[in-house]
């Protein structure tokens, strides 16, 4: 493909081979960045509406900070940084922790290899942390601040609760782990989850066992490749106001 395609980085990791690619799409007149894990596409800059809406919908439902000092937010999954940047664009956010399993992806941001990397790495409110979100959800989401509680946790790692990137991730989408995550939210705090699948009634009901309020939002956006409209789902679940989540 010559100048139309460039592999910016390629690394073997315990999860598989992760690569960052940049290509020029003449039909769209756009420069496209893509992250792949082996043959699985994790992220493309062609499809960012769902990631941005994850932050917008999650923070719109978040409680105001009790001390008036702003919102403390955690994002699970860095990718190309669109969820994190959308969170930082909310003026109420005073701190943002982004947990990413692949250190290579964090390096790409800090080195400016991806378009949003410099903005995220230079924002004093934002801290990029290498770690396993699912393990931290059990032990404490912020390893630097034991016992930290958040106004919102925004998760975009798996394709959906039933289509996970690694078999071990499936255990998270159960009442026990979700209750432990809810216990790390502030009163009225929000857990928002991106899914590539349509709303799942069974998963919505499962969230309803743990959280006081649950709303699945269908996010539609133009499909630049196939034409027409595509859609993602963003689940927004809130803990009870004024108390810890049920079972936490």
PDB file of C-alpha atoms in Angstrom:
ATOM      1  CA  UNK A   1       0.000   0.000   0.000  1.00  0.00           C
ATOM      2  CA  UNK A   2       3.048   2.282   0.181  1.00  0.00           C
ATOM      3  CA  UNK A   3       2.316   5.657   1.774  1.00  0.00           C
ATOM      4  CA  UNK A   4      -1.327   4.657   2.240  1.00  0.00           C
ATOM      5  CA  UNK A   5      -0.431   2.291   5.089  1.00  0.00           C
ATOM      6  CA  UNK A   6       2.073   2.410   7.950  1.00  0.00           C
ATOM      7  CA  UNK A   7       2.532   0.095  10.926  1.00  0.00           C
ATOM      8  CA  UNK A   8       3.626   2.458  13.684  1.00  0.00           C
ATOM      9  CA  UNK A   9       4.390  -0.222  16.265  1.00  0.00           C
ATOM     10  CA  UNK A  10       4.140  -3.982  16.707  1.00  0.00           C
ATOM     11  CA  UNK A  11       4.800  -5.769  20.009  1.00  0.00           C
ATOM     12  CA  UNK A  12       4.360  -9.276  21.406  1.00  0.00           C
ATOM     13  CA  UNK A  13       2.574  -9.221  24.773  1.00  0.00           C
ATOM     14  CA  UNK A  14       1.226 -11.901  27.152  1.00  0.00           C
ATOM     15  CA  UNK A  15      -2.221 -11.176  25.656  1.00  0.00           C
ATOM     16  CA  UNK A  16      -1.048 -11.542  22.048  1.00  0.00           C
ATOM     17  CA  UNK A  17       0.575  -9.348  19.417  1.00  0.00           C
ATOM     18  CA  UNK A  18      -0.585  -5.741  19.718  1.00  0.00           C
ATOM     19  CA  UNK A  19      -0.100  -3.365  16.803  1.00  0.00           C
ATOM     20  CA  UNK A  20      -0.803   0.258  15.956  1.00  0.00           C
ATOM     21  CA  UNK A  21      -1.523   1.061  12.319  1.00  0.00           C
ATOM     22  CA  UNK A  22      -2.147   4.258  10.417  1.00  0.00           C
ATOM     23  CA  UNK A  23      -3.670   4.243   6.966  1.00  0.00           C
ATOM     24  CA  UNK A  24      -5.047   6.743   4.513  1.00  0.00           C
ATOM     25  CA  UNK A  25      -8.563   5.976   3.260  1.00  0.00           C
ATOM     26  CA  UNK A  26      -8.833   7.696  -0.132  1.00  0.00           C
ATOM     27  CA  UNK A  27     -12.576   7.053  -0.400  1.00  0.00           C
ATOM     28  CA  UNK A  28     -13.262   8.816   2.896  1.00  0.00           C
ATOM     29  CA  UNK A  29     -10.422  11.321   2.614  1.00  0.00           C
ATOM     30  CA  UNK A  30      -9.441  10.450   6.176  1.00  0.00           C
ATOM     31  CA  UNK A  31      -6.396   9.261   8.099  1.00  0.00           C
ATOM     32  CA  UNK A  32      -7.414   6.206  10.115  1.00  0.00           C
ATOM     33  CA  UNK A  33      -5.691   4.866  13.238  1.00  0.00           C
ATOM     34  CA  UNK A  34      -6.323   1.259  14.280  1.00  0.00           C
ATOM     35  CA  UNK A  35      -5.270  -0.901  17.233  1.00  0.00           C
ATOM     36  CA  UNK A  36      -5.258  -4.682  16.769  1.00  0.00           C
ATOM     37  CA  UNK A  37      -4.647  -7.556  19.160  1.00  0.00           C
ATOM     38  CA  UNK A  38      -3.579 -10.471  16.987  1.00  0.00           C
ATOM     39  CA  UNK A  39      -6.332 -10.454  14.314  1.00  0.00           C
ATOM     40  CA  UNK A  40      -8.927  -8.759  16.530  1.00  0.00           C
ATOM     41  CA  UNK A  41      -9.619  -5.056  15.933  1.00  0.00           C
ATOM     42  CA  UNK A  42      -9.752  -3.326  19.318  1.00  0.00           C
ATOM     43  CA  UNK A  43     -10.248   0.231  18.158  1.00  0.00           C
ATOM     44  CA  UNK A  44     -10.524   2.320  15.014  1.00  0.00           C
ATOM     45  CA  UNK A  45     -10.658   6.091  14.727  1.00  0.00           C
ATOM     46  CA  UNK A  46     -13.488   5.601  12.215  1.00  0.00           C
ATOM     47  CA  UNK A  47     -15.774   4.540  15.065  1.00  0.00           C
ATOM     48  CA  UNK A  48     -15.597   6.866  18.066  1.00  0.00           C
ATOM     49  CA  UNK A  49     -19.166   8.044  18.687  1.00  0.00           C
ATOM     50  CA  UNK A  50     -19.938   5.171  21.063  1.00  0.00           C
ATOM     51  CA  UNK A  51     -16.748   5.775  23.073  1.00  0.00           C
ATOM     52  CA  UNK A  52     -17.513   9.478  23.389  1.00  0.00           C
ATOM     53  CA  UNK A  53     -21.141   8.820  24.321  1.00  0.00           C
ATOM     54  CA  UNK A  54     -19.988   6.399  27.017  1.00  0.00           C
ATOM     55  CA  UNK A  55     -18.403   9.342  28.827  1.00  0.00           C
ATOM     56  CA  UNK A  56     -21.164  11.821  28.045  1.00  0.00           C
ATOM     57  CA  UNK A  57     -24.021   9.565  29.162  1.00  0.00           C
ATOM     58  CA  UNK A  58     -22.159   8.250  32.192  1.00  0.00           C
ATOM     59  CA  UNK A  59     -21.182  11.695  33.460  1.00  0.00           C
ATOM     60  CA  UNK A  60     -24.597  13.181  32.705  1.00  0.00           C
ATOM     61  CA  UNK A  61     -26.053  10.697  35.200  1.00  0.00           C
ATOM     62  CA  UNK A  62     -23.290  11.198  37.790  1.00  0.00           C
ATOM     63  CA  UNK A  63     -23.960  12.931  41.110  1.00  0.00           C
ATOM     64  CA  UNK A  64     -22.526  16.320  41.895  1.00  0.00           C
ATOM     65  CA  UNK A  65     -19.450  16.102  44.126  1.00  0.00           C
ATOM     66  CA  UNK A  66     -20.367  16.230  47.810  1.00  0.00           C
ATOM     67  CA  UNK A  67     -17.638  18.787  48.557  1.00  0.00           C
ATOM     68  CA  UNK A  68     -18.301  20.854  45.442  1.00  0.00           C
ATOM     69  CA  UNK A  69     -14.782  20.116  44.243  1.00  0.00           C
ATOM     70  CA  UNK A  70     -15.592  18.179  41.095  1.00  0.00           C
ATOM     71  CA  UNK A  71     -15.976  14.591  39.946  1.00  0.00           C
ATOM     72  CA  UNK A  72     -13.506  11.727  40.375  1.00  0.00           C
ATOM     73  CA  UNK A  73     -13.766   9.406  37.368  1.00  0.00           C
ATOM     74  CA  UNK A  74     -12.152   6.149  36.311  1.00  0.00           C
ATOM     75  CA  UNK A  75     -12.040   4.790  32.763  1.00  0.00           C
ATOM     76  CA  UNK A  76     -11.350   1.113  32.119  1.00  0.00           C
ATOM     77  CA  UNK A  77      -9.641   0.758  28.728  1.00  0.00           C
ATOM     78  CA  UNK A  78      -7.552   3.486  27.062  1.00  0.00           C
ATOM     79  CA  UNK A  79      -7.643   2.515  23.376  1.00  0.00           C
ATOM     80  CA  UNK A  80      -7.243   5.617  21.216  1.00  0.00           C
ATOM     81  CA  UNK A  81      -8.300   7.822  24.126  1.00  0.00           C
ATOM     82  CA  UNK A  82     -11.736   9.041  23.010  1.00  0.00           C
ATOM     83  CA  UNK A  83     -13.620   8.093  26.196  1.00  0.00           C
ATOM     84  CA  UNK A  84     -10.898   9.619  28.363  1.00  0.00           C
ATOM     85  CA  UNK A  85     -10.820  12.856  26.376  1.00  0.00           C
ATOM     86  CA  UNK A  86     -14.620  13.162  26.436  1.00  0.00           C
ATOM     87  CA  UNK A  87     -14.481  12.802  30.226  1.00  0.00           C
ATOM     88  CA  UNK A  88     -11.831  15.532  30.489  1.00  0.00           C
ATOM     89  CA  UNK A  89     -13.985  17.791  28.313  1.00  0.00           C
ATOM     90  CA  UNK A  90     -16.536  17.807  31.160  1.00  0.00           C
ATOM     91  CA  UNK A  91     -15.495  20.788  33.280  1.00  0.00           C
ATOM     92  CA  UNK A  92     -16.771  19.073  36.447  1.00  0.00           C
ATOM     93  CA  UNK A  93     -14.085  16.359  36.258  1.00  0.00           C
ATOM     94  CA  UNK A  94     -11.282  17.067  38.701  1.00  0.00           C
ATOM     95  CA  UNK A  95      -9.453  13.742  38.423  1.00  0.00           C
ATOM     96  CA  UNK A  96      -9.357  10.946  35.881  1.00  0.00           C
ATOM     97  CA  UNK A  97      -7.668   7.568  36.273  1.00  0.00           C
ATOM     98  CA  UNK A  98      -7.400   5.503  33.084  1.00  0.00           C
ATOM     99  CA  UNK A  99      -6.611   1.808  33.605  1.00  0.00           C
ATOM    100  CA  UNK A 100      -5.110   0.026  30.591  1.00  0.00           C
ATOM    101  CA  UNK A 101      -3.844  -3.567  30.579  1.00  0.00           C
ATOM    102  CA  UNK A 102      -1.307  -3.023  27.795  1.00  0.00           C
ATOM    103  CA  UNK A 103       1.619  -0.819  28.727  1.00  0.00           C
ATOM    104  CA  UNK A 104       2.388  -0.488  25.024  1.00  0.00           C
ATOM    105  CA  UNK A 105      -0.864   1.419  24.467  1.00  0.00           C
ATOM    106  CA  UNK A 106       0.051   3.848  27.265  1.00  0.00           C
ATOM    107  CA  UNK A 107       3.497   4.295  25.697  1.00  0.00           C
ATOM    108  CA  UNK A 108       1.902   5.196  22.345  1.00  0.00           C
ATOM    109  CA  UNK A 109      -0.043   7.989  24.026  1.00  0.00           C
ATOM    110  CA  UNK A 110       2.917   9.352  25.937  1.00  0.00           C
ATOM    111  CA  UNK A 111       5.062   9.266  22.782  1.00  0.00           C
ATOM    112  CA  UNK A 112       2.415  11.092  20.729  1.00  0.00           C
ATOM    113  CA  UNK A 113       1.974   8.220  18.262  1.00  0.00           C
ATOM    114  CA  UNK A 114      -1.825   8.544  18.448  1.00  0.00           C
ATOM    115  CA  UNK A 115      -3.689  11.824  17.772  1.00  0.00           C
ATOM    116  CA  UNK A 116      -5.087  12.327  21.294  1.00  0.00           C
ATOM    117  CA  UNK A 117      -2.012  11.099  23.167  1.00  0.00           C
ATOM    118  CA  UNK A 118      -0.359  14.436  23.854  1.00  0.00           C
ATOM    119  CA  UNK A 119      -3.576  16.011  25.140  1.00  0.00           C
ATOM    120  CA  UNK A 120      -4.213  13.163  27.571  1.00  0.00           C
ATOM    121  CA  UNK A 121      -0.618  12.833  28.747  1.00  0.00           C
ATOM    122  CA  UNK A 122      -0.284  16.574  29.366  1.00  0.00           C
ATOM    123  CA  UNK A 123      -3.546  17.087  31.289  1.00  0.00           C
ATOM    124  CA  UNK A 124      -2.697  17.323  34.993  1.00  0.00           C
ATOM    125  CA  UNK A 125      -6.072  15.802  35.922  1.00  0.00           C
ATOM    126  CA  UNK A 126      -5.355  12.585  33.993  1.00  0.00           C
ATOM    127  CA  UNK A 127      -3.291   9.630  35.219  1.00  0.00           C
ATOM    128  CA  UNK A 128      -2.618   6.643  32.948  1.00  0.00           C
ATOM    129  CA  UNK A 129      -2.193   3.406  34.918  1.00  0.00           C
ATOM    130  CA  UNK A 130      -1.116   0.030  33.568  1.00  0.00           C
ATOM    131  CA  UNK A 131      -3.187  -2.679  35.211  1.00  0.00           C
ATOM    132  CA  UNK A 132      -5.879  -5.309  34.882  1.00  0.00           C
ATOM    133  CA  UNK A 133      -9.168  -3.487  35.380  1.00  0.00           C
ATOM    134  CA  UNK A 134     -10.992  -6.679  36.321  1.00  0.00           C
ATOM    135  CA  UNK A 135      -8.466  -7.583  39.006  1.00  0.00           C
ATOM    136  CA  UNK A 136      -8.516  -4.029  40.358  1.00  0.00           C
ATOM    137  CA  UNK A 137     -12.309  -4.060  40.454  1.00  0.00           C
ATOM    138  CA  UNK A 138     -11.968  -6.818  43.057  1.00  0.00           C
ATOM    139  CA  UNK A 139      -9.035  -5.404  45.045  1.00  0.00           C
ATOM    140  CA  UNK A 140      -9.341  -1.609  44.693  1.00  0.00           C
ATOM    141  CA  UNK A 141      -9.630   0.318  41.466  1.00  0.00           C
ATOM    142  CA  UNK A 142      -6.861   2.828  42.138  1.00  0.00           C
ATOM    143  CA  UNK A 143      -3.669   1.066  43.295  1.00  0.00           C
ATOM    144  CA  UNK A 144      -2.162   4.426  44.235  1.00  0.00           C
ATOM    145  CA  UNK A 145      -5.056   5.342  46.560  1.00  0.00           C
ATOM    146  CA  UNK A 146      -6.397   2.352  48.530  1.00  0.00           C
ATOM    147  CA  UNK A 147     -10.064   2.748  49.352  1.00  0.00           C
ATOM    148  CA  UNK A 148     -10.650   5.380  46.660  1.00  0.00           C
ATOM    149  CA  UNK A 149     -14.264   5.821  45.604  1.00  0.00           C
ATOM    150  CA  UNK A 150     -15.422   7.337  42.335  1.00  0.00           C
ATOM    151  CA  UNK A 151     -18.364   9.336  41.076  1.00  0.00           C
ATOM    152  CA  UNK A 152     -18.256   7.378  37.814  1.00  0.00           C
ATOM    153  CA  UNK A 153     -16.583   4.284  36.357  1.00  0.00           C
ATOM    154  CA  UNK A 154     -16.697   4.076  32.549  1.00  0.00           C
ATOM    155  CA  UNK A 155     -15.796   0.699  31.058  1.00  0.00           C
ATOM    156  CA  UNK A 156     -14.862  -0.083  27.445  1.00  0.00           C
ATOM    157  CA  UNK A 157     -12.722  -3.218  27.238  1.00  0.00           C
ATOM    158  CA  UNK A 158     -14.752  -6.175  25.966  1.00  0.00           C
ATOM    159  CA  UNK A 159     -16.870  -6.147  22.818  1.00  0.00           C
ATOM    160  CA  UNK A 160     -19.880  -6.880  25.032  1.00  0.00           C
ATOM    161  CA  UNK A 161     -20.658  -8.763  28.268  1.00  0.00           C
ATOM    162  CA  UNK A 162     -21.157 -11.918  26.198  1.00  0.00           C
ATOM    163  CA  UNK A 163     -18.297 -11.325  23.720  1.00  0.00           C
ATOM    164  CA  UNK A 164     -15.181 -10.857  25.834  1.00  0.00           C
ATOM    165  CA  UNK A 165     -11.582 -10.376  24.753  1.00  0.00           C
ATOM    166  CA  UNK A 166     -10.254 -12.935  27.231  1.00  0.00           C
ATOM    167  CA  UNK A 167     -12.203 -15.834  28.799  1.00  0.00           C
ATOM    168  CA  UNK A 168     -11.310 -14.696  32.328  1.00  0.00           C
ATOM    169  CA  UNK A 169     -13.114 -11.382  31.770  1.00  0.00           C
ATOM    170  CA  UNK A 170     -16.492 -13.150  31.663  1.00  0.00           C
ATOM    171  CA  UNK A 171     -16.440 -13.649  35.438  1.00  0.00           C
ATOM    172  CA  UNK A 172     -16.767  -9.886  35.974  1.00  0.00           C
ATOM    173  CA  UNK A 173     -20.271  -9.767  34.505  1.00  0.00           C
ATOM    174  CA  UNK A 174     -21.831 -11.508  37.508  1.00  0.00           C
ATOM    175  CA  UNK A 175     -23.640 -10.139  40.587  1.00  0.00           C
ATOM    176  CA  UNK A 176     -20.738 -10.609  43.026  1.00  0.00           C
ATOM    177  CA  UNK A 177     -18.018  -8.752  41.082  1.00  0.00           C
ATOM    178  CA  UNK A 178     -20.479  -6.058  40.029  1.00  0.00           C
ATOM    179  CA  UNK A 179     -21.457  -5.512  43.666  1.00  0.00           C
ATOM    180  CA  UNK A 180     -17.809  -5.159  44.635  1.00  0.00           C
ATOM    181  CA  UNK A 181     -17.354  -2.606  41.875  1.00  0.00           C
ATOM    182  CA  UNK A 182     -20.478  -0.745  43.012  1.00  0.00           C
ATOM    183  CA  UNK A 183     -18.992  -0.593  46.499  1.00  0.00           C
ATOM    184  CA  UNK A 184     -16.177   1.553  45.081  1.00  0.00           C
ATOM    185  CA  UNK A 185     -18.633   4.177  43.837  1.00  0.00           C
ATOM    186  CA  UNK A 186     -19.775   7.193  45.817  1.00  0.00           C
ATOM    187  CA  UNK A 187     -23.456   7.488  46.796  1.00  0.00           C
ATOM    188  CA  UNK A 188     -25.445   7.897  43.600  1.00  0.00           C
ATOM    189  CA  UNK A 189     -22.343   6.963  41.615  1.00  0.00           C
ATOM    190  CA  UNK A 190     -22.514   5.613  38.078  1.00  0.00           C
ATOM    191  CA  UNK A 191     -21.179   2.531  36.338  1.00  0.00           C
ATOM    192  CA  UNK A 192     -21.423   2.942  32.558  1.00  0.00           C
ATOM    193  CA  UNK A 193     -20.516   0.181  30.110  1.00  0.00           C
ATOM    194  CA  UNK A 194     -20.005   0.262  26.333  1.00  0.00           C
ATOM    195  CA  UNK A 195     -21.207  -2.727  24.290  1.00  0.00           C
ATOM    196  CA  UNK A 196     -21.046  -3.424  20.577  1.00  0.00           C
ATOM    197  CA  UNK A 197     -24.228  -5.541  20.833  1.00  0.00           C
ATOM    198  CA  UNK A 198     -27.872  -4.411  21.050  1.00  0.00           C
ATOM    199  CA  UNK A 199     -29.346  -4.026  24.556  1.00  0.00           C
ATOM    200  CA  UNK A 200     -29.487  -7.374  26.332  1.00  0.00           C
ATOM    201  CA  UNK A 201     -32.550  -7.791  28.560  1.00  0.00           C
ATOM    202  CA  UNK A 202     -30.840 -10.455  30.689  1.00  0.00           C
ATOM    203  CA  UNK A 203     -27.803  -8.269  31.342  1.00  0.00           C
ATOM    204  CA  UNK A 204     -30.005  -5.249  32.064  1.00  0.00           C
ATOM    205  CA  UNK A 205     -31.867  -7.356  34.633  1.00  0.00           C
ATOM    206  CA  UNK A 206     -28.555  -8.486  36.118  1.00  0.00           C
ATOM    207  CA  UNK A 207     -27.465  -4.873  36.558  1.00  0.00           C
ATOM    208  CA  UNK A 208     -30.832  -4.228  38.177  1.00  0.00           C
ATOM    209  CA  UNK A 209     -29.995  -6.772  40.882  1.00  0.00           C
ATOM    210  CA  UNK A 210     -26.993  -4.664  41.905  1.00  0.00           C
ATOM    211  CA  UNK A 211     -27.841  -1.044  41.088  1.00  0.00           C
ATOM    212  CA  UNK A 212     -30.810   1.143  41.995  1.00  0.00           C
ATOM    213  CA  UNK A 213     -31.363   2.433  38.437  1.00  0.00           C
ATOM    214  CA  UNK A 214     -30.381   0.954  35.060  1.00  0.00           C
ATOM    215  CA  UNK A 215     -30.884   2.433  31.593  1.00  0.00           C
ATOM    216  CA  UNK A 216     -29.549   0.937  28.339  1.00  0.00           C
ATOM    217  CA  UNK A 217     -29.025   3.665  25.729  1.00  0.00           C
ATOM    218  CA  UNK A 218     -28.855   2.857  22.014  1.00  0.00           C
ATOM    219  CA  UNK A 219     -26.238   5.089  20.364  1.00  0.00           C
ATOM    220  CA  UNK A 220     -26.669   5.423  16.604  1.00  0.00           C
ATOM    221  CA  UNK A 221     -24.082   6.877  14.224  1.00  0.00           C
ATOM    222  CA  UNK A 222     -23.373   6.987  10.474  1.00  0.00           C
ATOM    223  CA  UNK A 223     -21.445   4.007   9.072  1.00  0.00           C
ATOM    224  CA  UNK A 224     -18.724   5.516   6.846  1.00  0.00           C
ATOM    225  CA  UNK A 225     -17.780   2.156   5.323  1.00  0.00           C
ATOM    226  CA  UNK A 226     -21.072   0.392   4.593  1.00  0.00           C
ATOM    227  CA  UNK A 227     -23.329   3.419   4.560  1.00  0.00           C
ATOM    228  CA  UNK A 228     -26.511   3.753   6.574  1.00  0.00           C
ATOM    229  CA  UNK A 229     -26.525   3.735  10.363  1.00  0.00           C
ATOM    230  CA  UNK A 230     -24.838   1.520  12.943  1.00  0.00           C
ATOM    231  CA  UNK A 231     -25.438   1.349  16.679  1.00  0.00           C
ATOM    232  CA  UNK A 232     -23.769   0.546  19.987  1.00  0.00           C
ATOM    233  CA  UNK A 233     -25.237   0.259  23.480  1.00  0.00           C
ATOM    234  CA  UNK A 234     -24.237   2.194  26.583  1.00  0.00           C
ATOM    235  CA  UNK A 235     -25.586   0.791  29.855  1.00  0.00           C
ATOM    236  CA  UNK A 236     -25.831   3.396  32.627  1.00  0.00           C
ATOM    237  CA  UNK A 237     -26.354   2.057  36.152  1.00  0.00           C
ATOM    238  CA  UNK A 238     -26.565   4.148  39.335  1.00  0.00           C
ATOM    239  CA  UNK A 239     -26.072   3.263  42.986  1.00  0.00           C
ATOM    240  CA  UNK A 240     -28.601   4.568  45.531  1.00  0.00           C
ATOM    241  CA  UNK A 241     -28.117   8.201  46.547  1.00  0.00           C
ATOM    242  CA  UNK A 242     -27.026   8.739  50.118  1.00  0.00           C
ATOM    243  CA  UNK A 243     -25.736   5.201  50.767  1.00  0.00           C
ATOM    244  CA  UNK A 244     -23.409   2.509  49.492  1.00  0.00           C
ATOM    245  CA  UNK A 245     -24.655   0.150  46.813  1.00  0.00           C
ATOM    246  CA  UNK A 246     -26.759  -2.861  47.818  1.00  0.00           C
ATOM    247  CA  UNK A 247     -24.584  -5.692  49.044  1.00  0.00           C
ATOM    248  CA  UNK A 248     -21.426  -3.508  49.052  1.00  0.00           C
TER     249      UNK A 248
END
